[in-house]
mmCIF file with all atom_site columns, C-alpha atoms in Angstrom:
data_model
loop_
_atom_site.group_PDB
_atom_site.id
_atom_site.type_symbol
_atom_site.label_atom_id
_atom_site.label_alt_id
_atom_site.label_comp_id
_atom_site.label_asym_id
_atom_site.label_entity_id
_atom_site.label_seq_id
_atom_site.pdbx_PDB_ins_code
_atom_site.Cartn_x
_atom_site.Cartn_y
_atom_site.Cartn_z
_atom_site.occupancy
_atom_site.B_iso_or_equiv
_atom_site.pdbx_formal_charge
_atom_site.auth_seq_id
_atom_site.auth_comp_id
_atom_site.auth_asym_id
_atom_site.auth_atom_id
_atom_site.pdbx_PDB_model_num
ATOM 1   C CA . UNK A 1 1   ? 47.291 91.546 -78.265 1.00 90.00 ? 102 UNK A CA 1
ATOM 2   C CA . UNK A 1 2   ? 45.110 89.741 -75.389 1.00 94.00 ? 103 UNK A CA 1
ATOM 3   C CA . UNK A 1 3   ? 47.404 88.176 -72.344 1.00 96.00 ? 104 UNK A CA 1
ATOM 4   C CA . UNK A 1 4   ? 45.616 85.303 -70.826 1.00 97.00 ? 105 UNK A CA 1
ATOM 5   C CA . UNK A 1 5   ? 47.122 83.659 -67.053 1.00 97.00 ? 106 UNK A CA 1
ATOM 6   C CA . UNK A 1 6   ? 45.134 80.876 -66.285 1.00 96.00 ? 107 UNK A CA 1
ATOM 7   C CA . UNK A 1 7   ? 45.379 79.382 -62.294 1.00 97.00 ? 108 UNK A CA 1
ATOM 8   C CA . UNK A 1 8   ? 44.070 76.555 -60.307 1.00 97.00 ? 109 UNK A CA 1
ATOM 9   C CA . UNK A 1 9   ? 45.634 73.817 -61.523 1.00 97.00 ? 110 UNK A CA 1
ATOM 10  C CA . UNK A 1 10  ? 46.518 71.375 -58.935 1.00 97.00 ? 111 UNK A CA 1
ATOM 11  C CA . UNK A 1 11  ? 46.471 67.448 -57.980 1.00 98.00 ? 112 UNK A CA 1
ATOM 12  C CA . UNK A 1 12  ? 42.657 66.082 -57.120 1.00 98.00 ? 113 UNK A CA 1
ATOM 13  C CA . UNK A 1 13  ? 41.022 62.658 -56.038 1.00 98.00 ? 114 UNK A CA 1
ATOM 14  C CA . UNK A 1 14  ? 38.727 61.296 -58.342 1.00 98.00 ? 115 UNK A CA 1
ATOM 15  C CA . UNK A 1 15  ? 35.288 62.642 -57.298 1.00 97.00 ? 116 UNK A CA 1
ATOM 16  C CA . UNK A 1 16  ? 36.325 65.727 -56.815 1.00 98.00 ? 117 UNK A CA 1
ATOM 17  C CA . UNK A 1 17  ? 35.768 69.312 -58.069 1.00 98.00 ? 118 UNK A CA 1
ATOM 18  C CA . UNK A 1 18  ? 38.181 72.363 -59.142 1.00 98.00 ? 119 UNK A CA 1
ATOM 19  C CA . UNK A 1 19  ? 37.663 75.643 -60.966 1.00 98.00 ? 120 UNK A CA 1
ATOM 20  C CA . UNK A 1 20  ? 40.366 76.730 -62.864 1.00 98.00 ? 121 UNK A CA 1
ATOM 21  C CA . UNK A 1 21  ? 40.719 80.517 -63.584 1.00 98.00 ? 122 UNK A CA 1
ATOM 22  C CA . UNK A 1 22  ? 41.836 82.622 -66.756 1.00 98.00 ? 123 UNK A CA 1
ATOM 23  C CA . UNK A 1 23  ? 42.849 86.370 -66.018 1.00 97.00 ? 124 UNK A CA 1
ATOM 24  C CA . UNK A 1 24  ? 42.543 88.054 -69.647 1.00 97.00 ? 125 UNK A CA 1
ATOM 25  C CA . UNK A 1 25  ? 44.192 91.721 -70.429 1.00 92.00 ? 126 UNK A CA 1
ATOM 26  C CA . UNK A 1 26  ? 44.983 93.469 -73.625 1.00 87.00 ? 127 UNK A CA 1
ATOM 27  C CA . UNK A 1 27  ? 41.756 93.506 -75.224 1.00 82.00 ? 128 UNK A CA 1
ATOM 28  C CA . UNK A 1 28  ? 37.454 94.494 -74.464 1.00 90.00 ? 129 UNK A CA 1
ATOM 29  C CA . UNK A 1 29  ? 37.311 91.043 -72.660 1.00 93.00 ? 130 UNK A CA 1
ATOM 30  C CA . UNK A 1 30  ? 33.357 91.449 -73.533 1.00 92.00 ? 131 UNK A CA 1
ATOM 31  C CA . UNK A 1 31  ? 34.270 91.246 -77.320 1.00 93.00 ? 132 UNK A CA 1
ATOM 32  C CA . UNK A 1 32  ? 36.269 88.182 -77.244 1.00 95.00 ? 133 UNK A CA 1
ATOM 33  C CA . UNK A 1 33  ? 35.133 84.270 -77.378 1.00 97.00 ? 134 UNK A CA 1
ATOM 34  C CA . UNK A 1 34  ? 36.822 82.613 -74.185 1.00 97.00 ? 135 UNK A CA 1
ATOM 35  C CA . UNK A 1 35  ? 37.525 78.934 -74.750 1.00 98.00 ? 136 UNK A CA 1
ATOM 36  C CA . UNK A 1 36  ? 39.330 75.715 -72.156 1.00 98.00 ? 137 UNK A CA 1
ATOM 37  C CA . UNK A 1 37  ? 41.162 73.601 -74.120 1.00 98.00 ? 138 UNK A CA 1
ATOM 38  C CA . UNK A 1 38  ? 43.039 70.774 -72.974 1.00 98.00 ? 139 UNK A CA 1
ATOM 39  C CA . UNK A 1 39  ? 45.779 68.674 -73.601 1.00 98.00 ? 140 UNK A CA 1
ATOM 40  C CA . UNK A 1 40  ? 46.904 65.180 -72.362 1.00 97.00 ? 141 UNK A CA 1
ATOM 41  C CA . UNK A 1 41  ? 50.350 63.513 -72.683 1.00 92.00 ? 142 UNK A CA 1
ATOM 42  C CA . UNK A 1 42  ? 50.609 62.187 -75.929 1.00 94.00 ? 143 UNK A CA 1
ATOM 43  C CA . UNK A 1 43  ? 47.396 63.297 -76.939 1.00 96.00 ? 144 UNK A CA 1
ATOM 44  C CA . UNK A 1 44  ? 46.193 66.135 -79.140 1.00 96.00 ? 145 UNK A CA 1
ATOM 45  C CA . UNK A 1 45  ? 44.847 69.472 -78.070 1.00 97.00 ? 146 UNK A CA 1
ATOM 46  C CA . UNK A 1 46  ? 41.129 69.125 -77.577 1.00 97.00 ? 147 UNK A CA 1
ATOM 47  C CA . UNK A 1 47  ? 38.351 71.199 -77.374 1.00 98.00 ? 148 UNK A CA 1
ATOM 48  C CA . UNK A 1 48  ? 36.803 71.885 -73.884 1.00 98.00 ? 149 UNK A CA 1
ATOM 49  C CA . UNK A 1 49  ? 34.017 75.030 -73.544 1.00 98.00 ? 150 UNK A CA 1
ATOM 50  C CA . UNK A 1 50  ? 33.642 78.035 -74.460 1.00 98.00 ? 151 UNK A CA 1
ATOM 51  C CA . UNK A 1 51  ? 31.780 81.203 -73.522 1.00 97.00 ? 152 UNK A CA 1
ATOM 52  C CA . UNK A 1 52  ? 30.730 83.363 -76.608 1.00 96.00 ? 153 UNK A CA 1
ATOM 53  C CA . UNK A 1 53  ? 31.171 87.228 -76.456 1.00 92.00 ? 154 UNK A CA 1
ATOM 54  C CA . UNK A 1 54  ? 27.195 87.481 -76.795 1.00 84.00 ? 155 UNK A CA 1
ATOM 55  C CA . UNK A 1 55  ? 26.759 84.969 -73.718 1.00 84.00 ? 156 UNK A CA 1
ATOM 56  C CA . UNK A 1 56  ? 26.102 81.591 -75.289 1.00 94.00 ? 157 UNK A CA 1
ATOM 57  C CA . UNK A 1 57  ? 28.144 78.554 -74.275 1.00 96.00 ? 158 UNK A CA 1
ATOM 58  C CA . UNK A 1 58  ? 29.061 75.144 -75.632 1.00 96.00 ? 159 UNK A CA 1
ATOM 59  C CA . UNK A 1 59  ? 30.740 71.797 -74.734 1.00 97.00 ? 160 UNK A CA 1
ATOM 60  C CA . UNK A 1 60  ? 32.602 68.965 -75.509 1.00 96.00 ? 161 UNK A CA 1
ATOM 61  C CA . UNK A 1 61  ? 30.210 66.319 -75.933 1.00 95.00 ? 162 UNK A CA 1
ATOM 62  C CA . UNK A 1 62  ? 31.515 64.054 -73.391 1.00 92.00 ? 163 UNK A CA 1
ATOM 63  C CA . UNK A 1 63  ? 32.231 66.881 -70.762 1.00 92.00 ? 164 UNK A CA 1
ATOM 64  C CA . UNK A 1 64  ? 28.869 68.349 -70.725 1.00 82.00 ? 165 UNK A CA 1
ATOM 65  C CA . UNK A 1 65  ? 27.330 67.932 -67.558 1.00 90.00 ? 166 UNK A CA 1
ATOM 66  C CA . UNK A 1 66  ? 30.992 67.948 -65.398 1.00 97.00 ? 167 UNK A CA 1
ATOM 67  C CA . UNK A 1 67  ? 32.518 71.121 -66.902 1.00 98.00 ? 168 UNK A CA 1
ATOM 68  C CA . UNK A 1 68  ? 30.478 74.822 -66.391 1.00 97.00 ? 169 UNK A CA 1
ATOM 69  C CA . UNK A 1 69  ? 32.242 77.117 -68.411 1.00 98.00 ? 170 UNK A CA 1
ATOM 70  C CA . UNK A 1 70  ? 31.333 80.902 -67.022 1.00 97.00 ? 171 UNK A CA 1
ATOM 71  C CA . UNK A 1 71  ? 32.841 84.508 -66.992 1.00 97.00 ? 172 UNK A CA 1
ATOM 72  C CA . UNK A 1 72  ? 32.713 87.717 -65.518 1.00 96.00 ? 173 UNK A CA 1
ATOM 73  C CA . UNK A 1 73  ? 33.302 90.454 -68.104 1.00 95.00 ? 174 UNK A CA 1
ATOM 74  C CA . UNK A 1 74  ? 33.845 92.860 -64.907 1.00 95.00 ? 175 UNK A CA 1
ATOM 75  C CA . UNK A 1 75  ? 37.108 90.837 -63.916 1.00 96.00 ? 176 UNK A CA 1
ATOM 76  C CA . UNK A 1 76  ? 38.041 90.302 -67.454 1.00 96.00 ? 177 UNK A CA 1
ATOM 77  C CA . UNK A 1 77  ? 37.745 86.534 -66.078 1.00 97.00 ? 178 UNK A CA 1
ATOM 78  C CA . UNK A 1 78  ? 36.653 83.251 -67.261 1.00 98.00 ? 179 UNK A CA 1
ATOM 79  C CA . UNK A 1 79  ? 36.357 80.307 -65.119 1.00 98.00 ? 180 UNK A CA 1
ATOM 80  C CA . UNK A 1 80  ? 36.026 76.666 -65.401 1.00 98.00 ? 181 UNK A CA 1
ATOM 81  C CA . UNK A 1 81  ? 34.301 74.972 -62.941 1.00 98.00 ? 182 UNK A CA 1
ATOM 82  C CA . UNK A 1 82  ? 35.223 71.057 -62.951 1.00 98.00 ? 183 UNK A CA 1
ATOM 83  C CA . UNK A 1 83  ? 32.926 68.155 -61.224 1.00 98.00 ? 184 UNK A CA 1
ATOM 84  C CA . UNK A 1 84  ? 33.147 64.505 -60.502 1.00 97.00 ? 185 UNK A CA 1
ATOM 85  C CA . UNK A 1 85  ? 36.523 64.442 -61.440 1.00 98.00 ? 186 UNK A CA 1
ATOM 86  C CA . UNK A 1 86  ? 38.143 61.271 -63.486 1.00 97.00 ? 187 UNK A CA 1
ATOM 87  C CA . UNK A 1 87  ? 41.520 60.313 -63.734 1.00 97.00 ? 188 UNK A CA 1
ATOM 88  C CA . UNK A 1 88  ? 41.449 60.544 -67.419 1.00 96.00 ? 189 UNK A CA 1
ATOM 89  C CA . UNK A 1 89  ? 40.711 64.854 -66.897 1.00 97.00 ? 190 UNK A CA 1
ATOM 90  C CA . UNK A 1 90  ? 44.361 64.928 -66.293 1.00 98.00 ? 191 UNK A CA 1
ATOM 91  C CA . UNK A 1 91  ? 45.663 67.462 -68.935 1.00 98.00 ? 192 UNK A CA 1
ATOM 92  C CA . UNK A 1 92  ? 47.356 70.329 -69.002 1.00 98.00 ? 193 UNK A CA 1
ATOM 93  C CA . UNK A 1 93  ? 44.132 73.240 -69.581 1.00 98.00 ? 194 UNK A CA 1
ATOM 94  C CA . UNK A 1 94  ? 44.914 75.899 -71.767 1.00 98.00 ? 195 UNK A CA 1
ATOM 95  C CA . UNK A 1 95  ? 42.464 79.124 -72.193 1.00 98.00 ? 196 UNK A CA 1
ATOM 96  C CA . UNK A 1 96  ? 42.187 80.663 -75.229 1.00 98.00 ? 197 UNK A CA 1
ATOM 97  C CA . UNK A 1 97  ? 40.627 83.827 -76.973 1.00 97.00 ? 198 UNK A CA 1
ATOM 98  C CA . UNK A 1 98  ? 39.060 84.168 -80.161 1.00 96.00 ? 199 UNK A CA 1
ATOM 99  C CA . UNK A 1 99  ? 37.943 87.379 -81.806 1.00 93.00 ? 200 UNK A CA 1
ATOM 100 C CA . UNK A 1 100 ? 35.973 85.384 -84.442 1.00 90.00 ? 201 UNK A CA 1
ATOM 101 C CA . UNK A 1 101 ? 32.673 84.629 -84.068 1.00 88.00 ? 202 UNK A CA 1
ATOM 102 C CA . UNK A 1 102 ? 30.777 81.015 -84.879 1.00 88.00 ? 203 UNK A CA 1
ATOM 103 C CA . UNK A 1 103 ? 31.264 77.449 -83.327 1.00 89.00 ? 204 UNK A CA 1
ATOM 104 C CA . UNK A 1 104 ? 34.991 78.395 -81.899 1.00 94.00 ? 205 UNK A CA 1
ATOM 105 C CA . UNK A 1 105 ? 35.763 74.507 -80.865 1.00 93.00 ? 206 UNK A CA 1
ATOM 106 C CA . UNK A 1 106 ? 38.626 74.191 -83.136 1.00 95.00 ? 207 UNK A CA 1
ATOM 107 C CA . UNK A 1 107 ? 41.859 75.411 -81.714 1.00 95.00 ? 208 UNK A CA 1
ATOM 108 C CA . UNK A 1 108 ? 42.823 77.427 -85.200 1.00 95.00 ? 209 UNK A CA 1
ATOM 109 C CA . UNK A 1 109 ? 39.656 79.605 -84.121 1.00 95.00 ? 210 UNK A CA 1
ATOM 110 C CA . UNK A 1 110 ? 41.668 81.078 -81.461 1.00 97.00 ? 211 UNK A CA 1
ATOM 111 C CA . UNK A 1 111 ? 44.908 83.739 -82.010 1.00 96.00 ? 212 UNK A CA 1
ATOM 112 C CA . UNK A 1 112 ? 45.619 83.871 -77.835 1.00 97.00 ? 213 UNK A CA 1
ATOM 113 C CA . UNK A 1 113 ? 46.531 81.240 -75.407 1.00 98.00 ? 214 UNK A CA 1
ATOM 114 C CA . UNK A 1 114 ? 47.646 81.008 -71.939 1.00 97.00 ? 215 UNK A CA 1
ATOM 115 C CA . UNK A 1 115 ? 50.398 79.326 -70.564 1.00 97.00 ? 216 UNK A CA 1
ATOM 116 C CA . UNK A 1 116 ? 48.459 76.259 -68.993 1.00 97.00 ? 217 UNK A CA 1
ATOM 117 C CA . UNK A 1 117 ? 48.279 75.139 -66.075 1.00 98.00 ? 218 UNK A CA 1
ATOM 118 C CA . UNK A 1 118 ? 48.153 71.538 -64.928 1.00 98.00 ? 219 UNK A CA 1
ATOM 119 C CA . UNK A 1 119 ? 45.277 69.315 -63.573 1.00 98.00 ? 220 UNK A CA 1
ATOM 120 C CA . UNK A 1 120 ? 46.094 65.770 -62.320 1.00 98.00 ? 221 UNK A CA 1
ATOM 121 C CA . UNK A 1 121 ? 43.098 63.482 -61.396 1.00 98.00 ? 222 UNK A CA 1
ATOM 122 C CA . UNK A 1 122 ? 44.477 60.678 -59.437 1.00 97.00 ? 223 UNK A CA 1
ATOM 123 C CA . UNK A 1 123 ? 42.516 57.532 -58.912 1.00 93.00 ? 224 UNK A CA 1
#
């Protein structure tokens, strides 16, 4: 079992930056893929970033450049760091672990989540 408590959630301008946090336990945090999704009201869960066990990240398309996806196998932590903030970011953000290995952008890749925690971008 992995148990994953993600923080930093919080109301933002537009412009502006956050990092959101995900505390993982339960597992060799090294081992595991560590992936943001996020979800929007009456939308569907959607792939964010993720940081591979052997280092390697990827993006949404449309977030690359905004969103830096990092971790610190020390602290068993992976952040999110969020830039330029838009009003259409505002989602609950889930983290998730995989212990599969490949793309890991769909959410059936992943067997943990987190609770969420809730970003609003207001214009």
């Amino acid at each position: 079992q992995v148990q994953l408590v993600e923080s930093g959630g919080t109301l933002v301008q537009a412009g502006g930056s956050l990092r959101l946090s995900c505390a993982a336990s339960g597992r060799t945090f090294s081992s595991l893929g560590m992936g943001w999704f996020r979800q929007a009201p009456g939308k569907e869960r959607e792939f964010v970033a993720v940081s591979k066990s052997g280092g390697t990240t990827s993006y949404a398309v449309s977030l690359k450049g905004r969103f830096t996806i990092s971790r610190d196998n020390a602290k068993n932590t992976v952040y999110l760091q969020m830039n330029s903030l838009k009003p259409e970011d505002t989602a609950v953000y889930y983290c998730s672990a995989s212990e599969k290995y490949g793309l890991l952008s769909r959410s059936y890749d992943y067997a943990y989540w987190g609770q969420g925690t809730q970003v609003t971008v207001s214009s």
